[in-house]
CSV table of C-alpha atoms in Angstrom, one decimal:
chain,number,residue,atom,x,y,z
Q,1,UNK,CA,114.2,98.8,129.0
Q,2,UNK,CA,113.7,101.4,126.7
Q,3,UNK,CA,115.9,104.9,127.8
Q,4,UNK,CA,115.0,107.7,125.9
Q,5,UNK,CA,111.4,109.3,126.4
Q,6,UNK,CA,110.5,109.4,122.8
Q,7,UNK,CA,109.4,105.8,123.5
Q,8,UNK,CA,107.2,106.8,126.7
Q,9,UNK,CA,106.1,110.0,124.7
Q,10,UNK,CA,102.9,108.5,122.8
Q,11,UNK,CA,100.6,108.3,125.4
Q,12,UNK,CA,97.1,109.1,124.2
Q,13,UNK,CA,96.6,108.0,121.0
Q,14,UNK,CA,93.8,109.6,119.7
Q,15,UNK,CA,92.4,107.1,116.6
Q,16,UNK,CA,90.9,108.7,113.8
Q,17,UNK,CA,89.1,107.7,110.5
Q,18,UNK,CA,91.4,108.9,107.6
Q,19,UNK,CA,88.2,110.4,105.8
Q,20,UNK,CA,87.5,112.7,108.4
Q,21,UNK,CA,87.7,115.9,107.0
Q,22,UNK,CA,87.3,118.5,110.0
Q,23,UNK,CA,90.9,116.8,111.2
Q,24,UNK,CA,92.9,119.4,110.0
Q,25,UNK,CA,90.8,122.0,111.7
Q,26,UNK,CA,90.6,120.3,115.0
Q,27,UNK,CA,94.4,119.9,115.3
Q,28,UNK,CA,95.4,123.5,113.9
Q,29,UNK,CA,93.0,124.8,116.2
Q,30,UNK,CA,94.1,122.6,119.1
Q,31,UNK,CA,90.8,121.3,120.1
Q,32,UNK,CA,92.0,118.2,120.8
Q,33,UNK,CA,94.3,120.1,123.5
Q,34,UNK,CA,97.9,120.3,123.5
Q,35,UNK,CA,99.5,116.4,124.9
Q,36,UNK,CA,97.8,113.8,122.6
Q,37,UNK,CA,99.1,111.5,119.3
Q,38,UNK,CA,97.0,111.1,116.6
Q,39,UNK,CA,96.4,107.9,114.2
Q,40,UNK,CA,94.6,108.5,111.2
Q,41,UNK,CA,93.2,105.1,110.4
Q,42,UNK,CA,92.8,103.5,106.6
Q,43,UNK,CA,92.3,100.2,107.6
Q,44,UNK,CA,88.9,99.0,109.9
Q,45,UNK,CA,87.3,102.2,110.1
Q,46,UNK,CA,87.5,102.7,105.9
Q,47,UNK,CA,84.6,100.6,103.9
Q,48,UNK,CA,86.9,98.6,102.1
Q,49,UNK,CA,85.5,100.3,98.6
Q,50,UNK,CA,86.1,103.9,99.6
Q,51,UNK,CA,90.0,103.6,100.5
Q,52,UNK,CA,91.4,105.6,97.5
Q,53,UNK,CA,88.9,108.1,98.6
Q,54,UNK,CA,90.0,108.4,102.6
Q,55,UNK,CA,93.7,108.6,100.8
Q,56,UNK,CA,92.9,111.5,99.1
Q,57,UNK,CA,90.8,113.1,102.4
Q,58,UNK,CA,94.2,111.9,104.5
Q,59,UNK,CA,96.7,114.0,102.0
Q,60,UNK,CA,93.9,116.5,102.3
Q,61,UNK,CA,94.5,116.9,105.5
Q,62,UNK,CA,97.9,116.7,106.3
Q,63,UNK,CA,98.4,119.0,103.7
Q,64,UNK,CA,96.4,121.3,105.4
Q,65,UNK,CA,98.8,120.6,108.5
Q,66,UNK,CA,101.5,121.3,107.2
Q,67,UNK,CA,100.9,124.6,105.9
Q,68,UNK,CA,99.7,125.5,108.7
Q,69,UNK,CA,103.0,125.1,110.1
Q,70,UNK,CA,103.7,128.5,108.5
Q,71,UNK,CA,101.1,130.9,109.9
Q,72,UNK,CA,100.0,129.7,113.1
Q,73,UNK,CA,101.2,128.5,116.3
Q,74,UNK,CA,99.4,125.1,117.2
Q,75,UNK,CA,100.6,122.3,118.5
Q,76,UNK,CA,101.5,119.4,116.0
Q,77,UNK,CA,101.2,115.8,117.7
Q,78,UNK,CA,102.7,112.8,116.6
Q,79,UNK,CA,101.5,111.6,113.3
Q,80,UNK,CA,101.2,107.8,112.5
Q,81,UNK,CA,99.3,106.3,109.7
Q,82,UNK,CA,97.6,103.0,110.6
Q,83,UNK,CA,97.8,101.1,107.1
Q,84,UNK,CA,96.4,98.1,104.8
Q,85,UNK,CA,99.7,96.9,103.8
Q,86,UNK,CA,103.4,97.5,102.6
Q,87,UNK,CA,101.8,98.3,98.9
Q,88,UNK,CA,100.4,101.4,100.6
Q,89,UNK,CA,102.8,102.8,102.4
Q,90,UNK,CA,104.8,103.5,99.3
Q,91,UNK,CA,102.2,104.6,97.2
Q,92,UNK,CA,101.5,107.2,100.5
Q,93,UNK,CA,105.2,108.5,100.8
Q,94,UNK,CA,105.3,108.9,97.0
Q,95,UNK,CA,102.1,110.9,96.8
Q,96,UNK,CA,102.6,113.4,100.2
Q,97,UNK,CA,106.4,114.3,99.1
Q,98,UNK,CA,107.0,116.9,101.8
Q,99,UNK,CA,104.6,116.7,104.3
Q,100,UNK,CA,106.2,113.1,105.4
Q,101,UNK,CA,108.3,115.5,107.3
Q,102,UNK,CA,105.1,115.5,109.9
Q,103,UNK,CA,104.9,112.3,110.2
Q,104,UNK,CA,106.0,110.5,112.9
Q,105,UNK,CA,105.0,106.6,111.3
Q,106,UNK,CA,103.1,104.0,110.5
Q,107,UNK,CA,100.7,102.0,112.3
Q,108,UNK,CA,100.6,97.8,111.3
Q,109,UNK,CA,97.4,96.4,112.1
Q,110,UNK,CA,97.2,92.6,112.8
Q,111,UNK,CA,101.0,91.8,113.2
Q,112,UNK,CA,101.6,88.0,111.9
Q,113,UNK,CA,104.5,85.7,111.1
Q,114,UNK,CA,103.0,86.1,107.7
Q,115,UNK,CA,103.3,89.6,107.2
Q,116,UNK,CA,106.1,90.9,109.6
Q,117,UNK,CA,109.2,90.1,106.8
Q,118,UNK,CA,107.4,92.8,104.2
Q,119,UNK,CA,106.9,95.3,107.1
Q,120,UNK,CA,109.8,95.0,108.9
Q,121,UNK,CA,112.0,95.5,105.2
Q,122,UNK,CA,109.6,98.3,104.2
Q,123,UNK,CA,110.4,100.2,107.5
Q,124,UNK,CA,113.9,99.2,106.6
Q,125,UNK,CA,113.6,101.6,103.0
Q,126,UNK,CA,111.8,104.2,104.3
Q,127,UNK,CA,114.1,104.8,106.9
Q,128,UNK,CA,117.3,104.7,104.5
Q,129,UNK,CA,115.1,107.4,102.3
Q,130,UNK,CA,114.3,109.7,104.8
Q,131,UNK,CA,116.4,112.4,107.1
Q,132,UNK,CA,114.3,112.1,110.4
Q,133,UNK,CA,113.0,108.5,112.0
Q,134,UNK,CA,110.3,106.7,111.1
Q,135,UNK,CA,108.9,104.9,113.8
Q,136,UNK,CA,106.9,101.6,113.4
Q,137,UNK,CA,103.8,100.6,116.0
Q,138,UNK,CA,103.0,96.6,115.5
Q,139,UNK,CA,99.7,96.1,116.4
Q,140,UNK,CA,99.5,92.3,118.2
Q,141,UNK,CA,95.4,91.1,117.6
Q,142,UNK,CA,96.0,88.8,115.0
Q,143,UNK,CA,94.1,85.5,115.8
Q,144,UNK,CA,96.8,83.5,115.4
Q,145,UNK,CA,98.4,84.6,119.3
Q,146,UNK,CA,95.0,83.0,120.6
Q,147,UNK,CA,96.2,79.5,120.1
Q,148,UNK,CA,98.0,78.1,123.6
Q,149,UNK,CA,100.3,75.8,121.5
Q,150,UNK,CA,102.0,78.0,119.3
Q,151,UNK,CA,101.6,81.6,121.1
Q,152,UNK,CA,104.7,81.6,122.7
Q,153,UNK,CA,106.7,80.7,119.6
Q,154,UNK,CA,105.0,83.0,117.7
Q,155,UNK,CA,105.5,86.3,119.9
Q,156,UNK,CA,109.1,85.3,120.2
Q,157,UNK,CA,109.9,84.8,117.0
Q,158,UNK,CA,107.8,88.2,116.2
Q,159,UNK,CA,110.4,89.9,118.8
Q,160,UNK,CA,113.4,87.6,116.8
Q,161,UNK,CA,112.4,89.7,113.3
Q,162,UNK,CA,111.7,93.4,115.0
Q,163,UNK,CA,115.0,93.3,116.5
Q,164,UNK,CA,116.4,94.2,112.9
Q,165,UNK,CA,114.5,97.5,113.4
Q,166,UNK,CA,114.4,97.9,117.1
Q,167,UNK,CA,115.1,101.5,117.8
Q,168,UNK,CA,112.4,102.3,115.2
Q,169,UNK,CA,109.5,100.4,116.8
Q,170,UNK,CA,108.4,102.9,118.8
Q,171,UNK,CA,105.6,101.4,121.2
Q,172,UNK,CA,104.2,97.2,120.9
Q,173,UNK,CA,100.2,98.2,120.7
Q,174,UNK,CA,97.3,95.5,121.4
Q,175,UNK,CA,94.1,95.0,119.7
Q,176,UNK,CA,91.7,94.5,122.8
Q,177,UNK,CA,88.8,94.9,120.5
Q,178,UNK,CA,89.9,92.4,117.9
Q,179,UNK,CA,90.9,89.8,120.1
Q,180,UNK,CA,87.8,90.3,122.4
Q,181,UNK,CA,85.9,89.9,118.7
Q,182,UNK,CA,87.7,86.6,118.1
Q,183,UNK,CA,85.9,85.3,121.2
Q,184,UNK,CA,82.7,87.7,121.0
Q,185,UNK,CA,83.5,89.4,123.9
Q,186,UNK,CA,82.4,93.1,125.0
Q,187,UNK,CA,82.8,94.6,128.3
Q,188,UNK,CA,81.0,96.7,130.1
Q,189,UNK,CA,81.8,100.3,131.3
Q,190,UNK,CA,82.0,99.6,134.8
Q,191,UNK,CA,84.0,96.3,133.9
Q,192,UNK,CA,87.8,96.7,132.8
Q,193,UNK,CA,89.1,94.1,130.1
Q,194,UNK,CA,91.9,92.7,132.2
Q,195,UNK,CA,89.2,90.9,133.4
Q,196,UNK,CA,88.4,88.9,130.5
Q,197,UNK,CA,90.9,86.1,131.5
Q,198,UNK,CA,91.5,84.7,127.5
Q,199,UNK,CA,92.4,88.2,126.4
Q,200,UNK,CA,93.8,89.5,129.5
Q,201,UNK,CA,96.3,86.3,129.2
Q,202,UNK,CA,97.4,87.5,126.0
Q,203,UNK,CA,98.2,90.8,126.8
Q,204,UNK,CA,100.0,89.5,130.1
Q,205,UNK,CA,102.1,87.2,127.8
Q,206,UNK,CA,102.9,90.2,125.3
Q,207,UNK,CA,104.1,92.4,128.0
Q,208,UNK,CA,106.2,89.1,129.3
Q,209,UNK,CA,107.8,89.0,125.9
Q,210,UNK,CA,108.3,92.1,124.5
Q,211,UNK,CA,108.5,94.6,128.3
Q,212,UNK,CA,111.7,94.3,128.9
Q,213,UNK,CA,112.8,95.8,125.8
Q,214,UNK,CA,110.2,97.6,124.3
Q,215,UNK,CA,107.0,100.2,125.5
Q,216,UNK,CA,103.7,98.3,125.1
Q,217,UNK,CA,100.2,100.5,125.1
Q,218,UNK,CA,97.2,99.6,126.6
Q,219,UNK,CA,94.2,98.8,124.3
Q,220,UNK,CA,91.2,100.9,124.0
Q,221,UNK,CA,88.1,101.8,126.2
Q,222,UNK,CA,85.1,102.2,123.6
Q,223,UNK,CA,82.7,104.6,126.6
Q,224,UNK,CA,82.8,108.1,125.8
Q,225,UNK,CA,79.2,109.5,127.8
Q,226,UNK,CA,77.7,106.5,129.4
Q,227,UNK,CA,77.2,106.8,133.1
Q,228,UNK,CA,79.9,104.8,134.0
Q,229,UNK,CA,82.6,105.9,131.5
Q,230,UNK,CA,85.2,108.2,133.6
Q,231,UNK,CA,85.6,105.9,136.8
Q,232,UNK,CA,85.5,102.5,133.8
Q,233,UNK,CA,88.3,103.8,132.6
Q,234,UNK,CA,90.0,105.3,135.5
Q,235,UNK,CA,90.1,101.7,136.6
Q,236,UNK,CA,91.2,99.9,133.4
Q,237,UNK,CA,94.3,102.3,133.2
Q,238,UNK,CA,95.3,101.6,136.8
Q,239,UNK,CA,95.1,97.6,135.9
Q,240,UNK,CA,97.4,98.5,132.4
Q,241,UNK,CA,99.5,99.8,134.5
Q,242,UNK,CA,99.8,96.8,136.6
Q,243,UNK,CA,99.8,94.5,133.7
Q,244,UNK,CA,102.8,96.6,132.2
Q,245,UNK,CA,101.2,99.0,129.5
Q,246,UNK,CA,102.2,102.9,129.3
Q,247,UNK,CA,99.9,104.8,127.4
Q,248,UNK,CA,96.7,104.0,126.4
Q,249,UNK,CA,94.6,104.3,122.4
Q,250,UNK,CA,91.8,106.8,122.7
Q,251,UNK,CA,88.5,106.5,120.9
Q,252,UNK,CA,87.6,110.0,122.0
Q,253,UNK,CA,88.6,113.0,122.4
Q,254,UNK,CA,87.4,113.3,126.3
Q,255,UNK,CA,89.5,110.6,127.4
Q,256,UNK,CA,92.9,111.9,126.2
Q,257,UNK,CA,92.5,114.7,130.0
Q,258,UNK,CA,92.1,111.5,132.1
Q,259,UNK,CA,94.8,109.3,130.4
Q,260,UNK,CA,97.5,111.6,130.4
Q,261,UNK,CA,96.9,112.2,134.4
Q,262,UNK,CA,96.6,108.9,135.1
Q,263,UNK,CA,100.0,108.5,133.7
Q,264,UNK,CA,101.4,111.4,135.4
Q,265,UNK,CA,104.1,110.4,138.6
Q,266,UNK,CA,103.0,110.2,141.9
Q,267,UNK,CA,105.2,113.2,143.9
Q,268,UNK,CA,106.3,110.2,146.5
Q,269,UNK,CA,107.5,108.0,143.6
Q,270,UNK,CA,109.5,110.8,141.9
Q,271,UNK,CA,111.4,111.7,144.9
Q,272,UNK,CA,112.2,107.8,146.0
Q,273,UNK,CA,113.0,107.4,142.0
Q,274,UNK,CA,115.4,110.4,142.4
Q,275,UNK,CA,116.8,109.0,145.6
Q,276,UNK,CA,117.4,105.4,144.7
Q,277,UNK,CA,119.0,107.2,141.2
Q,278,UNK,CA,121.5,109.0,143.5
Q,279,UNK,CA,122.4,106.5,145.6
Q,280,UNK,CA,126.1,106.3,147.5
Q,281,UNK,CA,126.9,103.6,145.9
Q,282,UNK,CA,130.0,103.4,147.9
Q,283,UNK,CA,127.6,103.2,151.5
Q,284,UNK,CA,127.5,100.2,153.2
Q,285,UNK,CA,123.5,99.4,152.6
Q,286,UNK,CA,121.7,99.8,149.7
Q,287,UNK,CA,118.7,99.8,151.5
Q,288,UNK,CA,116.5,102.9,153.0
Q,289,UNK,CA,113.1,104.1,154.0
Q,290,UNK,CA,111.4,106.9,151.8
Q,291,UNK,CA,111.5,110.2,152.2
Q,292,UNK,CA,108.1,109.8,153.8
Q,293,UNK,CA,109.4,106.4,156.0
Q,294,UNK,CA,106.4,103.8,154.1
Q,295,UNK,CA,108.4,102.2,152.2
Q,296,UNK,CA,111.8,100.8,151.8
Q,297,UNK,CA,114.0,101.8,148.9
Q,298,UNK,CA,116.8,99.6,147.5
Q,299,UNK,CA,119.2,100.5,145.2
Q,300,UNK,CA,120.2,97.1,143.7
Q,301,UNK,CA,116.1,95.8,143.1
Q,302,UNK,CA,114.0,99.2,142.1
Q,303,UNK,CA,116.8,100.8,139.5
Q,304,UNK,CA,115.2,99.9,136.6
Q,305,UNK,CA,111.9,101.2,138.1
Q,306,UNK,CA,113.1,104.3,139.0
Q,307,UNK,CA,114.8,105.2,135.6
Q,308,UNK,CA,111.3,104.6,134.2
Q,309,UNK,CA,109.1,106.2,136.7
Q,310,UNK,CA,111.6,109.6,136.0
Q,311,UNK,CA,111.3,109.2,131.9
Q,312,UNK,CA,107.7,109.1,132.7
Q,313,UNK,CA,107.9,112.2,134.8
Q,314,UNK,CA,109.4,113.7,132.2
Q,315,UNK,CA,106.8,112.7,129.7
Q,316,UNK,CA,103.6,113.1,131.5
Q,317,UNK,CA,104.5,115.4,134.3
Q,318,UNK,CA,104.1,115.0,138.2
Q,319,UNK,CA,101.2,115.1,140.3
């Protein structure tokens, strides 16, 4: 499992078309609020005939960020880029010159066997040209995971090729919209996709693969003001959780409040995390109550849990 909280430190990803041009506004003036990552998309949300249009909007933008930096005090998320392809990124490093010190990375849509060699080398070169990290996120909703008979070898030998790069894939994302497209699905704001058993077996299969090495995210709950919306997603985070995700994409700003305290530590699992991370390990039973005596606590079986649930802590906070 993955032990630094840069991994864990995503959370809400706030997803943004790249031609938006009141971005740069909303971040310097923190209206988006001040625990949020922000993707600035080129790929599905860009009409495939305006793209060297958003790119010039994007550097726009981040330009605008970036000098920012100089006279006010804001808070600057994490940056990622979701791109088209490898072509891209390089024209996009070339053209912003300085300001790809405020980028955190780049965002691959639709992940594939086909494309993963010319990504995986590309994150390769930008990281030998730059001084700080440049993280990749995968994105797995490529149709090709659908298929029963070749799924397994697929997302294995996906894991095979990222483990060049490892320490620079920063989170394993899922498409929940593009693989619930594949079928036609769309669900509901008082239903939670882990309930659509085709998709929800893919993601259970990712997190099988790729959870006990890397952070996977949860995929994204389209309600924003529907009557439904808060509780909907309330409810879809605490079955992400369950299936294995940390963090979750946002497609509005109003859900980046609610995500980040769902992911905050329960007060009863940060003190048993402590406790079980403290353990005599010299006493004669590894096995306790809680500090509340609900539970039992062992040392040799909830480690690994506990070094994540106090990362997380340190992420998202306690409640």
């Amino acid at each position: 499992m993955k032990d630094l909280p840069i991994y864990y430190s995503t959370g809400a990803l706030l997803y943004c078309p790249a031609n938006n041009k009141s971005v740069a506004s909303s971040v310097i003036n923190n209206k988006f609020g001040k625990k949020y990552s922000l993707a600035l998309c080129l790929e599905d949300t860009i009409n495939d005939k305006y793209v060297q249009e958003a790119e010039n909007i994007l550097y726009t933008s981040l330009l605008e960020i970036y000098q920012a930096q100089e006279n006010y005090t804001f808070f600057l998320p994490y940056i990622f880029i979701r791109i088209r392809n490898t072509g891209q990124i390089f024209r996009l490093e070339k053209k912003f010159k300085e300001i790809n010190k405020i980028i955190t990375g780049y965002i691959i849509p639709k992940f594939s066997i086909e494309n993963a060699n010319s990504y995986i080398q590309a994150a390769i070169k930008l990281n030998e040209n730059s001084v700080n990290p440049v993280y990749i996120m995968p994105i797995y909703e490529s149709p090709s995971i659908i298929d029963l008979r070749t799924r397994y070898d697929i997302l294995y030998t996906l894991k095979d090729k990222i483990s060049k790069i490892e320490d620079r894939i920063l989170n394993i994302r899922v498409g929940g919209n593009d693989l619930c497209h594949i079928f036609g699905f769309r669900r509901r704001d008082n239903e939670s996709i882990h309930q659509i058993k085709p998709v929800a077996q893919v993601f259970s299969d990712i997190c099988t693969v790729y959870g006990m090495d890397y952070v996977v995210s949860g995929p994204v709950w389209e309600y924003f003001n529907s009557n439904n919306w808060i509780q909907g997603l309330q409810n879809e985070i605490n079955d992400d959780k369950l299936c294995g995700f940390t963090g979750k994409t946002v497609i509005h700003p109003k859900q980046i409040e609610i995500i980040n305290n769902a992911y905050k530590v329960n007060k009863d699992d940060y003190f048993s995390a402590k406790s079980i991370l403290n353990w005599d390990t010299s006493s004669h039973s590894f096995v306790s109550p809680d500090i509340n005596k609900q539970r039992m606590d062992e040392y040799k079986t909830h480690t690994n849990w506990a070094k994540k649930i106090l990362l997380m802590s340190e992420v998202f906070g306690i409640k």
